[in-house]
Coordinates of C-alpha atoms in Angstrom, one line a residue:
X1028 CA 11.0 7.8 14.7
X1029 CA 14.3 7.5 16.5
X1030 CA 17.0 6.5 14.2
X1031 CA 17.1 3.3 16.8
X1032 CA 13.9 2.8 16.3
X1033 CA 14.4 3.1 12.9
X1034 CA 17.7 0.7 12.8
X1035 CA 15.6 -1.8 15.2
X1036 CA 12.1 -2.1 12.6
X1037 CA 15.1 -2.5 9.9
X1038 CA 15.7 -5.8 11.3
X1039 CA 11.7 -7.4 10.3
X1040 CA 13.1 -6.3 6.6
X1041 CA 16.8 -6.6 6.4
X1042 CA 18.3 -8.9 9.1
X1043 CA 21.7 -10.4 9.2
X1044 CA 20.7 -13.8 10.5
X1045 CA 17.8 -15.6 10.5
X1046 CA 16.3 -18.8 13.1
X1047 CA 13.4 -20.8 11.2
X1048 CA 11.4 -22.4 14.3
X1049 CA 9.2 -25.2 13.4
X1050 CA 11.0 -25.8 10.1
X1051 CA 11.4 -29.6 9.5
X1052 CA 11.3 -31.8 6.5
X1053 CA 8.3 -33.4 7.1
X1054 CA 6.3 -32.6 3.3
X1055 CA 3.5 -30.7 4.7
X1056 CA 5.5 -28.2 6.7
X1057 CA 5.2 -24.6 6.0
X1058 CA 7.9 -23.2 7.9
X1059 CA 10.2 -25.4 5.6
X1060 CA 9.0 -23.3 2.7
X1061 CA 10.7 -20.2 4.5
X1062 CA 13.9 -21.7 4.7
X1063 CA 13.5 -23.2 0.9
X1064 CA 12.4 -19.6 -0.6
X1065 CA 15.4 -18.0 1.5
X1066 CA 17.8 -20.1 -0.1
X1067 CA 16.3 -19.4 -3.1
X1068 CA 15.9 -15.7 -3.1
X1069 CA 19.6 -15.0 -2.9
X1070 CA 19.3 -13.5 0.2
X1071 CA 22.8 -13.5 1.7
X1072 CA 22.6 -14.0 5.7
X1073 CA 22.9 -16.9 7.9
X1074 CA 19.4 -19.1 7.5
X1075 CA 19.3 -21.9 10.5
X1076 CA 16.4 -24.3 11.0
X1077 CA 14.7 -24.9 15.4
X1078 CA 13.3 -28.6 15.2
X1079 CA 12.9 -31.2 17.6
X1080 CA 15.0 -33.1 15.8
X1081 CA 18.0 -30.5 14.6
X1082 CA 17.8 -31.3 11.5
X1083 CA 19.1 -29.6 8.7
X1084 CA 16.4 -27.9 6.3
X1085 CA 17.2 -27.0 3.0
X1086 CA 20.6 -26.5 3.7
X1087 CA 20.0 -24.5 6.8
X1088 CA 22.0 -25.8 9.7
X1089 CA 19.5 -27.9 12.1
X1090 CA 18.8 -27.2 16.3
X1091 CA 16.9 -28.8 18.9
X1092 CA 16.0 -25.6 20.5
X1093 CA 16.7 -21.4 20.1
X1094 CA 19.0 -21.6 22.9
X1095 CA 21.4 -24.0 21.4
X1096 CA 22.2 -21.9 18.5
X1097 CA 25.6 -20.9 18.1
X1098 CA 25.9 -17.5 17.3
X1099 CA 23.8 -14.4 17.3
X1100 CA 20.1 -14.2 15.5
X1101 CA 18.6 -11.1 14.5
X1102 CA 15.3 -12.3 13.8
X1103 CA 13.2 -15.1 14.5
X1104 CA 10.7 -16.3 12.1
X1105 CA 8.0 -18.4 13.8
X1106 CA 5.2 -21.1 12.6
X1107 CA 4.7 -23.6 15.3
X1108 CA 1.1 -24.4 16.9
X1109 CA -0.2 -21.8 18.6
X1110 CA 0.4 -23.5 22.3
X1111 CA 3.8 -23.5 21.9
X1112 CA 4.3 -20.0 20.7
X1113 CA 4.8 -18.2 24.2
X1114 CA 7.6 -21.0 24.8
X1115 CA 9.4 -19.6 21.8
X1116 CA 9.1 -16.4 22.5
X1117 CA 10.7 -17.0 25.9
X1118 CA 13.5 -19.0 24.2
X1119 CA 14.4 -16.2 22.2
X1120 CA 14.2 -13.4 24.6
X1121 CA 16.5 -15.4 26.6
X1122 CA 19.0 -15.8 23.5
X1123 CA 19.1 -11.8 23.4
X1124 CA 16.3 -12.2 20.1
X1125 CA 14.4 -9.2 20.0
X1126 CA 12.4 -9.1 16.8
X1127 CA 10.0 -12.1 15.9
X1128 CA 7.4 -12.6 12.9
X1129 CA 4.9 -15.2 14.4
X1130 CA 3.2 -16.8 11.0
X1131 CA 1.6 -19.2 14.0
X1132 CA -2.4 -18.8 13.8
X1133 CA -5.0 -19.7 16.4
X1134 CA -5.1 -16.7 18.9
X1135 CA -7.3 -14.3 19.4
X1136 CA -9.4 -14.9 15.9
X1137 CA -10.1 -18.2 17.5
X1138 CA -11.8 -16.8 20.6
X1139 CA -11.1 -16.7 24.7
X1140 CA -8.0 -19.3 24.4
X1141 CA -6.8 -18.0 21.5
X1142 CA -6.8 -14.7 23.1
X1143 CA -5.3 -15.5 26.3
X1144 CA -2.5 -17.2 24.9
X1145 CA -1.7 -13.6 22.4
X1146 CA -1.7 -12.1 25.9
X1147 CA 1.1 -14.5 27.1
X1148 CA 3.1 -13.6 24.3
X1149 CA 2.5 -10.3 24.3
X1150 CA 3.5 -10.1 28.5
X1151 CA 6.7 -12.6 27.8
X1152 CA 7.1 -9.7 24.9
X1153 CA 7.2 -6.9 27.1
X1154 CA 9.5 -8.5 29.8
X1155 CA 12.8 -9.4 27.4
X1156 CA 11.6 -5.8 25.4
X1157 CA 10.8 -7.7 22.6
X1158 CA 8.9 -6.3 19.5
X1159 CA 6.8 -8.7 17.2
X1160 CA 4.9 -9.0 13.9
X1161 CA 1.9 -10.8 14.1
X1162 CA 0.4 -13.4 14.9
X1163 CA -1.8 -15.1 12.4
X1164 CA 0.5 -12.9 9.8
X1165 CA 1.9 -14.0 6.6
X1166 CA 5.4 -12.4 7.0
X1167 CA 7.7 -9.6 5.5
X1168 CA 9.2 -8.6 1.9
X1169 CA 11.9 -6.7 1.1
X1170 CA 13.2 -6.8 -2.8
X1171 CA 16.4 -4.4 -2.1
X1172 CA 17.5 -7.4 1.0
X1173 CA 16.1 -10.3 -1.3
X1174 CA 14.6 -11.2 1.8
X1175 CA 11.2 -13.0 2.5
X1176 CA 10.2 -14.8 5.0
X1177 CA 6.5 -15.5 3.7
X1178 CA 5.4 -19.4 4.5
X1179 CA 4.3 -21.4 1.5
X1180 CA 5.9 -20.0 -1.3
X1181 CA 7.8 -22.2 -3.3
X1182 CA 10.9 -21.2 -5.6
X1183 CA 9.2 -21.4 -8.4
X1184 CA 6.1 -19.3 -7.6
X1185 CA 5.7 -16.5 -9.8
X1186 CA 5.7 -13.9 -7.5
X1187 CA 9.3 -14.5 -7.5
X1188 CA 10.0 -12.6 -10.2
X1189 CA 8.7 -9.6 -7.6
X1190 CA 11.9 -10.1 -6.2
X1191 CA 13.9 -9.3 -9.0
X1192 CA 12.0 -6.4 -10.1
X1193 CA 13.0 -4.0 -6.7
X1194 CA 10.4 -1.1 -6.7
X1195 CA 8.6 1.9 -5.0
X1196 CA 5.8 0.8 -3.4
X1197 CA 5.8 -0.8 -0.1
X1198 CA 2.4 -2.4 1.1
X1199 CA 1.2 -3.0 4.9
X1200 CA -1.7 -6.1 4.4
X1201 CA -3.6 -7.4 7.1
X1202 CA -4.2 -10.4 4.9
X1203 CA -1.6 -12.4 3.3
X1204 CA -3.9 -13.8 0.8
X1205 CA -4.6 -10.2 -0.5
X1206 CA -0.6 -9.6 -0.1
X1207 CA -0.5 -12.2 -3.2
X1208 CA -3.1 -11.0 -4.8
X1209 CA -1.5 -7.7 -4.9
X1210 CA 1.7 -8.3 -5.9
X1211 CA 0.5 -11.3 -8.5
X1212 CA -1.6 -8.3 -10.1
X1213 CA 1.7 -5.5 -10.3
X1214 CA 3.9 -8.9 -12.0
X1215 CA 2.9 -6.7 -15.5
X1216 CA 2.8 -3.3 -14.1
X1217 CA 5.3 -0.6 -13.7
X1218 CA 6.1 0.3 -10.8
X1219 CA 7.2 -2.8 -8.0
X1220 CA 7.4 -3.7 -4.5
X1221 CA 9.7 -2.3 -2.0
X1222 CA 8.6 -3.8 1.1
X1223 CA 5.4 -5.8 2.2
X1224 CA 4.5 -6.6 5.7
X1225 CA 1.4 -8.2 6.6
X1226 CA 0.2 -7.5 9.9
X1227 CA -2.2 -10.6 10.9
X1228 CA -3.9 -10.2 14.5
X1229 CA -1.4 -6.6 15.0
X1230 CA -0.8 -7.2 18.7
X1231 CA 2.4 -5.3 18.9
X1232 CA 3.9 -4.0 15.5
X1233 CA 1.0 -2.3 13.4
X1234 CA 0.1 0.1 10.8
X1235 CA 1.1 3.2 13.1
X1236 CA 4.5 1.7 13.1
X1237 CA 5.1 0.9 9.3
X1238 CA 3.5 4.2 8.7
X1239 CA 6.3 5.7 10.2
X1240 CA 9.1 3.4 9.3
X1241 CA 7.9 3.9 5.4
X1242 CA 7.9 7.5 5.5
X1243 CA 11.8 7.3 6.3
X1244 CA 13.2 4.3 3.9
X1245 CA 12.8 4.2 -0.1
X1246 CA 9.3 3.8 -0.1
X1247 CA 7.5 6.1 -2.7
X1248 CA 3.9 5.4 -2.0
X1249 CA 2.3 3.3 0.8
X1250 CA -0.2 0.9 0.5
X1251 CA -2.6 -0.4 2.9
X1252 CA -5.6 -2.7 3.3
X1253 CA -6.9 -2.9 6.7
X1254 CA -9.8 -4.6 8.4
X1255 CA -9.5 -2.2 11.6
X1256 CA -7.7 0.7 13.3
X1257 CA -7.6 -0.4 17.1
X1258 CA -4.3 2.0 18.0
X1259 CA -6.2 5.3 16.2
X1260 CA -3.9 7.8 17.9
X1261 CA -0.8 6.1 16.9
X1262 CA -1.9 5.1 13.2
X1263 CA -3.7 8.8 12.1
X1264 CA -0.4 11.0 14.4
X1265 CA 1.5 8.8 12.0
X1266 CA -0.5 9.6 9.0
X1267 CA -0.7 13.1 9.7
X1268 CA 3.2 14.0 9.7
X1269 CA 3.7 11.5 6.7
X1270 CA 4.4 13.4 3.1
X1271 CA 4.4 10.3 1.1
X1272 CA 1.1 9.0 -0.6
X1273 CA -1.0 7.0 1.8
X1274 CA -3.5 4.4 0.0
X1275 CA -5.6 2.6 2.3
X1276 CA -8.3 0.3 2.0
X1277 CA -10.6 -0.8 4.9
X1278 CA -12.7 -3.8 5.2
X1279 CA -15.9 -4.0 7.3
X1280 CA -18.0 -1.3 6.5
X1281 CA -21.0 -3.3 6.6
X1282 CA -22.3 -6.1 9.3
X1283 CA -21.7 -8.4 7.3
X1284 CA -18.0 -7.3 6.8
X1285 CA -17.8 -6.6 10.7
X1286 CA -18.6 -9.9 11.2
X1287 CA -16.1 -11.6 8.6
X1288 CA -13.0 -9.4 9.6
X1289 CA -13.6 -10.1 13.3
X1290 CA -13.0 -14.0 12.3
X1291 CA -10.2 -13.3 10.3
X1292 CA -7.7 -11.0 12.5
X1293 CA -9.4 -10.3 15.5
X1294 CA -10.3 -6.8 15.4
X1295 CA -13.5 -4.9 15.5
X1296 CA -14.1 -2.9 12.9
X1297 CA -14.4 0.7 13.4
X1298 CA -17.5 3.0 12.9
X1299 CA -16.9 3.7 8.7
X1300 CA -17.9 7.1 9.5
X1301 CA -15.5 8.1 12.1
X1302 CA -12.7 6.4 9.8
X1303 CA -14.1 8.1 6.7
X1304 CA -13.2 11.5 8.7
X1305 CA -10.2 10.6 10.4
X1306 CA -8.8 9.4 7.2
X1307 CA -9.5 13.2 5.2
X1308 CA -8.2 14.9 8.7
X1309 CA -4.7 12.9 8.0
X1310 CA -4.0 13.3 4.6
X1311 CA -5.0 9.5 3.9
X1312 CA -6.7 8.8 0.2
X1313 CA -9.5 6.4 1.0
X1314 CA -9.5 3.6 -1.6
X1315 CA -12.7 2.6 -3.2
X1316 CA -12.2 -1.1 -4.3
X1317 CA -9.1 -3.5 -3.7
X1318 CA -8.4 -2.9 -7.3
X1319 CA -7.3 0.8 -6.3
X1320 CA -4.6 -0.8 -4.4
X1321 CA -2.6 -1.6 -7.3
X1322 CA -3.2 0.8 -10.2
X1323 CA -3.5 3.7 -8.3
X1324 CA 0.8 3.5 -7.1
X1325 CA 1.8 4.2 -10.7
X1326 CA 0.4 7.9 -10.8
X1327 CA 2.6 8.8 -8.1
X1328 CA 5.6 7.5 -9.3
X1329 CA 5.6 7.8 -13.0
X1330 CA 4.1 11.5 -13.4
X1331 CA 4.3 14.8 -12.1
X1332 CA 1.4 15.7 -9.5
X1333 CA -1.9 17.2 -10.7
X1334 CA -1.4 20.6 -8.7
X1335 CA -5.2 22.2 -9.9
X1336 CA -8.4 20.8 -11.0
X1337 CA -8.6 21.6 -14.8
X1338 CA -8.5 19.0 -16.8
X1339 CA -8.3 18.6 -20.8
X1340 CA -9.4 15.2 -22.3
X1341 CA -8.4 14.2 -25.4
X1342 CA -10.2 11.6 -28.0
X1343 CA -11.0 10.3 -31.0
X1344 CA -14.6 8.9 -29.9
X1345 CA -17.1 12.1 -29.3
X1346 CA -19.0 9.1 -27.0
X1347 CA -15.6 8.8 -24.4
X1348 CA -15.4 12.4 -24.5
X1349 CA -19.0 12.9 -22.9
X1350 CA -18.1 10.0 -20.5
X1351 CA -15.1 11.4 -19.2
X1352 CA -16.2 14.6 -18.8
X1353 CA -19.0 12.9 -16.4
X1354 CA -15.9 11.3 -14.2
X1355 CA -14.0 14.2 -14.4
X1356 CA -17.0 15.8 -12.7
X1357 CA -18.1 12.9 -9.9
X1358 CA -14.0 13.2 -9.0
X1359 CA -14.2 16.3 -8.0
X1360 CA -12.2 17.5 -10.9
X1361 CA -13.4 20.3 -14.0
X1362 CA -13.6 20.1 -17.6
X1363 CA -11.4 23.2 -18.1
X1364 CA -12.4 25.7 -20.5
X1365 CA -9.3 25.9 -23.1
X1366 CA -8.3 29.6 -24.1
X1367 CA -9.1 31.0 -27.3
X1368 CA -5.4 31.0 -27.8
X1369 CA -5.2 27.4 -27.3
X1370 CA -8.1 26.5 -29.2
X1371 CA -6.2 28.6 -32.3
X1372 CA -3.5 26.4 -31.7
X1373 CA -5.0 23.0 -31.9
X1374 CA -7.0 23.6 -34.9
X1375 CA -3.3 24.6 -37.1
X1376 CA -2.2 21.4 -35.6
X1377 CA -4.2 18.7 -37.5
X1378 CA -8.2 18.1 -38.8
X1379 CA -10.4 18.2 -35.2
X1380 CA -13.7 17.4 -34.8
X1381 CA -13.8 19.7 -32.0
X1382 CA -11.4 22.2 -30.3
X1383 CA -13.0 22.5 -27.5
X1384 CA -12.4 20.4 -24.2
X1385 CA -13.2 17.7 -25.0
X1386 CA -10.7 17.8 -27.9
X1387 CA -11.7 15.4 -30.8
X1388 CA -9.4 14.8 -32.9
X1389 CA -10.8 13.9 -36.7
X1390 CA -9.0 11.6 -39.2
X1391 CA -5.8 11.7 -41.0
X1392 CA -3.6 12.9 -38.4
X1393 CA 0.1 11.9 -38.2
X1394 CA 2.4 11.1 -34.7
X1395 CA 3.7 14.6 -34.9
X1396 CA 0.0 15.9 -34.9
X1397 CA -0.6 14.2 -31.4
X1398 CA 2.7 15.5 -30.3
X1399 CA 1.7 18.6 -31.2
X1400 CA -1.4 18.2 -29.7
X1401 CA 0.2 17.0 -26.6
X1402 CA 2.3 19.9 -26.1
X1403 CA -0.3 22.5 -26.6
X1404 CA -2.6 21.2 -24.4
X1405 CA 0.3 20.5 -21.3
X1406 CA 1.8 23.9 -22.2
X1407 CA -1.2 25.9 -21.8
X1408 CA -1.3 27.8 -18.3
X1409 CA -5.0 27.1 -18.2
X1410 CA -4.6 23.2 -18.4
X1411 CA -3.3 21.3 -15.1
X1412 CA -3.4 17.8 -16.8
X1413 CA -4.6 16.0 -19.7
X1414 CA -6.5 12.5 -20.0
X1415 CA -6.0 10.9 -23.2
X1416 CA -8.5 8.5 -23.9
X1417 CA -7.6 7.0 -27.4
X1418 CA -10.4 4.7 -29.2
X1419 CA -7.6 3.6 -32.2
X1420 CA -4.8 2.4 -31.8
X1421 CA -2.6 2.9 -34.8
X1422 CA 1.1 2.3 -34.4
X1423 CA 1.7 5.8 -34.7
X1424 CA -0.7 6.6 -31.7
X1425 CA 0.8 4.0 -29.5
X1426 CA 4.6 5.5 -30.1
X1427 CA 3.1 9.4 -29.2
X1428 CA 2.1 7.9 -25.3
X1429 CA 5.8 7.0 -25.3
X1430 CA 6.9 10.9 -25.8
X1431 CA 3.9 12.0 -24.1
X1432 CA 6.1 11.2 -20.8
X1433 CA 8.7 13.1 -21.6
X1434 CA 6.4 16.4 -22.4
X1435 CA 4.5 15.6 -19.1
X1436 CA 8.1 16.1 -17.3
X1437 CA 8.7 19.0 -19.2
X1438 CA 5.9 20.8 -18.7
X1439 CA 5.7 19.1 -14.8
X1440 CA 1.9 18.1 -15.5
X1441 CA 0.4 15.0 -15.2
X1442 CA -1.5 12.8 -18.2
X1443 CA -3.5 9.4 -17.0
X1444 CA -3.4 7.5 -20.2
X1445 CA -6.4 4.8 -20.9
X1446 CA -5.4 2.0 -22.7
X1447 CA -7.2 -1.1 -22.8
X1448 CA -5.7 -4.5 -21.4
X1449 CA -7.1 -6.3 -25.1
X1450 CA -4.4 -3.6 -27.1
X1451 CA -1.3 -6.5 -26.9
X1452 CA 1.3 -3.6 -28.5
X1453 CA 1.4 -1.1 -26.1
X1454 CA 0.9 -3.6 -23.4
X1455 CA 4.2 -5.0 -24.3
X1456 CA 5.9 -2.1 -24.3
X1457 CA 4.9 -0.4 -21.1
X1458 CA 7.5 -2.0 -18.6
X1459 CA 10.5 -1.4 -21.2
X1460 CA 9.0 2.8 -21.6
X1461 CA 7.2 3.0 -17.7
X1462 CA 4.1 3.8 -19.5
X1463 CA 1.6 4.7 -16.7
X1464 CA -1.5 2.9 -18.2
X1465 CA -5.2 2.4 -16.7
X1466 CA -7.7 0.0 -18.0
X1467 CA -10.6 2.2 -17.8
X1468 CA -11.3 5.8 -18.2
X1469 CA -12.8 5.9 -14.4
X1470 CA -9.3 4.6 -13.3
X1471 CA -7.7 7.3 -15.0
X1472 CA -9.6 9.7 -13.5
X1473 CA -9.5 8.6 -10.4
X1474 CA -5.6 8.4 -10.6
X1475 CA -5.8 12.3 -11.8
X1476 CA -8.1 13.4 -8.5
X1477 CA -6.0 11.0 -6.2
X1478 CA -2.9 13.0 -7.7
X1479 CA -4.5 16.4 -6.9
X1480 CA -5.6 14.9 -3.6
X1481 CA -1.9 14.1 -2.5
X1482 CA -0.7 17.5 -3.7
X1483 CA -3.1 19.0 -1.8
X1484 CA -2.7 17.4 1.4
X1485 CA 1.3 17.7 1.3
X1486 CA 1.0 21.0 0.4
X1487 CA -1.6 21.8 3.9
X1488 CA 1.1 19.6 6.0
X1489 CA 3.8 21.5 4.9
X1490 CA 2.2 24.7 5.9
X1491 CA 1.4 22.8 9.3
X1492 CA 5.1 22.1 9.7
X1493 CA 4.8 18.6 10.6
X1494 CA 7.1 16.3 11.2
X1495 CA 7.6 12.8 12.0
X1496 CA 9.7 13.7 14.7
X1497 CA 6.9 15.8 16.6
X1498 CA 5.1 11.8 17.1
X1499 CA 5.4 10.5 21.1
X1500 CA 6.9 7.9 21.5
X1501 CA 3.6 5.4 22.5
X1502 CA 4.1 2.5 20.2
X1503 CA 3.7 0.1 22.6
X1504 CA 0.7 1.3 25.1
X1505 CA -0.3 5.2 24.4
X1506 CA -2.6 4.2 26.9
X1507 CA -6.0 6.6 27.5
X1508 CA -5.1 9.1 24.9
X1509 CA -7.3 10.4 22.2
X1510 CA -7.5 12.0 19.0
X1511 CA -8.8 15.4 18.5
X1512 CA -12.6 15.3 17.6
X1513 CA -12.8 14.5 13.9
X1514 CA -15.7 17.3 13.8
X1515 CA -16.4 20.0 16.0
X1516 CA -18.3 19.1 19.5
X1517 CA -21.5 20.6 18.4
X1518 CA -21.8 18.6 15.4
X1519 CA -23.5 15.5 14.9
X1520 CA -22.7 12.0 13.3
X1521 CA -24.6 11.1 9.9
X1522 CA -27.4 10.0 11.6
X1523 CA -27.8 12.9 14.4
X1524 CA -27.5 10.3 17.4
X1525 CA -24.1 10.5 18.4
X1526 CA -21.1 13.1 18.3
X1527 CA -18.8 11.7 16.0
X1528 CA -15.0 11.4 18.2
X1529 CA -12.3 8.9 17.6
X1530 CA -11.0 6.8 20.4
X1531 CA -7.1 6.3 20.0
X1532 CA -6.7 2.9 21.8
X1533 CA -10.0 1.1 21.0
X1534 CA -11.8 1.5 17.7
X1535 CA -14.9 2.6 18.1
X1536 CA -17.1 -0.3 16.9
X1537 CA -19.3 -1.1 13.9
X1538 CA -23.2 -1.5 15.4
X1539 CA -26.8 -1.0 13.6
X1540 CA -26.9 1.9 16.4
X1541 CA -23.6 4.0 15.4
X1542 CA -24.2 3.2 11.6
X1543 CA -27.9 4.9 11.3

């Protein structure tokens, strides 16, 4: 991405000025929210309010239309009914606007009206060389900019307090219920949001283009959920010459799904095969659940990567050592086979059960012992990470995870610590310590092979020399071109009936036919 382009998708994030159409004070007016959370936010640019009336709203100065506003607007936030949209959108290509969130819903999810007004918007768009979020989208985030422009949040909602807690994680949402779910569920969490733009019905700005723009900003890790892929090229080229974690979770892998995403944003969804495919040829880490979306970020920014597939787990219940060792092994991961030398080592450091992996530790063992334990384990060339998966939880215990960061860093190895949400301590103290904690052993696990799975794909892209410059520039149309078959020519989908390919432009879509 250009560093124009770059400067110009800045602006749906961190604009100087802001125009609020359809903000009024009528009670039951969303776009009044915006203006109320804005003043509330302490986000520090001009705020004005486009009513019939010109009123003021919340303090924001008050005008009849977007062409009798005074001074210069970088963005244009809009929620009026849906008819009414394409009028706006001329308004503000006419005041020199050129970047527009449209919260407005009834367009294409609605059917063949909706659809040809998004088509009206999307021409007027093209004419004044406008780009747009949206519509039937919730808005954009940005903690660094205390800006949001999100409709329907009041100023005393808790996910306020995401704006005062400025992280590394930015999320692209398709859904801005889910966006609130998501950021309601990383309130307790360590790691916070960066940026968060949901995408609604995509018809100009989408995934392909946050991908990009997140790869160059503070983003650390990028989270998606996404109910189709309808600009393939665009989106997996963009995936492909990213380096930082991708996280993405896709709806409508089922007909039933199909059926409920088309309703809700207007896409298709695409063959879950193809995608499956596409996603491994980019480098993207397939999410299993919508849970994944938010305790998987923490791994990446709190720990060192996993850069090899031995694991050592660490107990004091012989029962979670045999279930870990069965996640280890359905992640793709190995129950390493510790050295003699090492097990020599553990067994001066305290009374074990067993010194083999998995190491069980026996009773009567102090904070030192663990941090002993620790430390052999991470500094042993045959270990690539440890899992501890504690069953007590003795003060002592709960002050070595607190260390245990410091001898992951050391020793640049990763440990995905289990704790349980019903253990109140070291709940309390993992925001003050950034204690990287996962409420089941299978999470931990998983946040170990999705660790490995990053390091490995960086490490093949690197040796690809990719770069996000190499992308063409087709944001807009990219028009007839197509991605690379996800599988050789010769070879045949899961069910042996069709060649599996991925279509760059239109998503190849979700039938009983394609699915077999």
């Amino acid at each position: 991405m250009y560093a124009w382009e770059r400067m110009n998708m800045e602006i749906f994030f961190n604009p100087l000025s802001v125009a609020v159409v359809g903000a009024s004070n009528n009670r039951f007016n969303l776009a009044s929210t915006i203006c109320g959370l804005l003043k509330s936010t302490g986000y520090d640019g001009a705020v004005v309010a486009v009513n019939p009336k010109g009123e003021d709203v919340h303090g924001c100065p008050g005008y009849r239309s977007v062409g009798e506003i005074p001074h210069d607007v970088d963005l244009a936030v809009i929620l009026v009914q849906a008819s009414s949209v394409p009028d706006v959108v001329r308004q503000c290509g006419e005041k020199g606007i050129r970047r527009l969130v449209i919260e407005s819903a009834g367009f294409a999810e609605n059917g063949e009206e909706g659809r040809r007004i998004q088509e009206n918007i999307d021409t007027i768009a093209e004419r004044y060389g406008i780009r747009y979020l949206g519509p039937n989208c919730l808005g954009t985030l940005s903690t660094g900019r205390a800006f949001c422009c999100f409709f329907g949040v009041w100023p005393d909602s808790p996910l306020m307090e995401i704006m005062r807690r400025p992280g590394a994680v930015s999320y692209v949402i398709q859904s801005g219920g889910l966006a609130g779910l998501v950021m309601e569920s990383l309130l307790s969490d360590v790691v916070g949001i960066n940026k968060v733009a949901c995408i609604g019905n995509k018809a100009d700005i989408d995934e392909g283009d946050l991908v990009t723009y997140f790869e160059g900003d503070g983003t650390e890790v990028i989270g998606m959920y996404l109910e189709n892929v309808h600009r393939g090229r665009k989106f997996f080229q963009a995936a492909s010459c990213a380096v930082k974690p991708l996280l993405v979770y896709k709806a409508g892998s089922t007909k039933e799904g199909v059926r409920a995403v088309s309703s809700h944003t207007a896409g298709m969804a695409n063959n879950d095969v193809i995608f499956d495919r596409a996603c491994a040829q980019a480098g993207i880490i397939r999410l299993r659940s919508i849970v994944e979306l938010y305790s998987l970020p923490k791994i990446f920014v709190t720990m060192p990567p996993l850069k090899g597939k031995n694991v050592a787990v660490f107990t004091n219940s012989g029962a979670f050592g045999g279930i870990s060792a069965d996640f280890v092994a359905e992640n793709g991961l190995s129950m390493v086979r510790l050295s003699p030398e090492t097990k020599k080592k553990l067994r001066k450091a305290g009374h074990l059960f067993n010194a083999d992996n998995p190491v069980d530790l026996g009773p009567g063992l102090s904070k030192q012992s663990y941090l002993d334990i620790y430390e052999i384990l991470l500094s042993a060339p045959e270990v690539d990470g440890l899992l501890p998966i504690p069953s007590i939880w003795q003060d002592f215990i709960i002050d070595s995870l607190v260390d245990l960061l410091d001898i992951c860093r050391a020793y640049n190895k990763p440990a995905a610590i289990y704790v349980p949400s019903a253990v109140k301590k070291i709940v309390a103290i993992r925001e003050e310590h950034r204690l990287p904690l996962f409420e089941s052993p299978e999470e931990a696990v998983r946040a170990l092979a999705v660790s490995l799975n990053h390091f490995q794909n960086v490490a093949e892209k690197t040796s690809r020399r990719l770069s996000v410059t190499e992308m063409p520039d087709d944001s807009k149309s990219g028009a007839g071109a197509r991605v690379r078959p996800i599988v050789p020519e010769n070879e045949k989908s899961a069910g042996g009936k069709e060649r599996v390919r991925l279509a760059a432009e239109e998503a190849v879509p979700y039938t009983e036919r394609n699915a077999k």
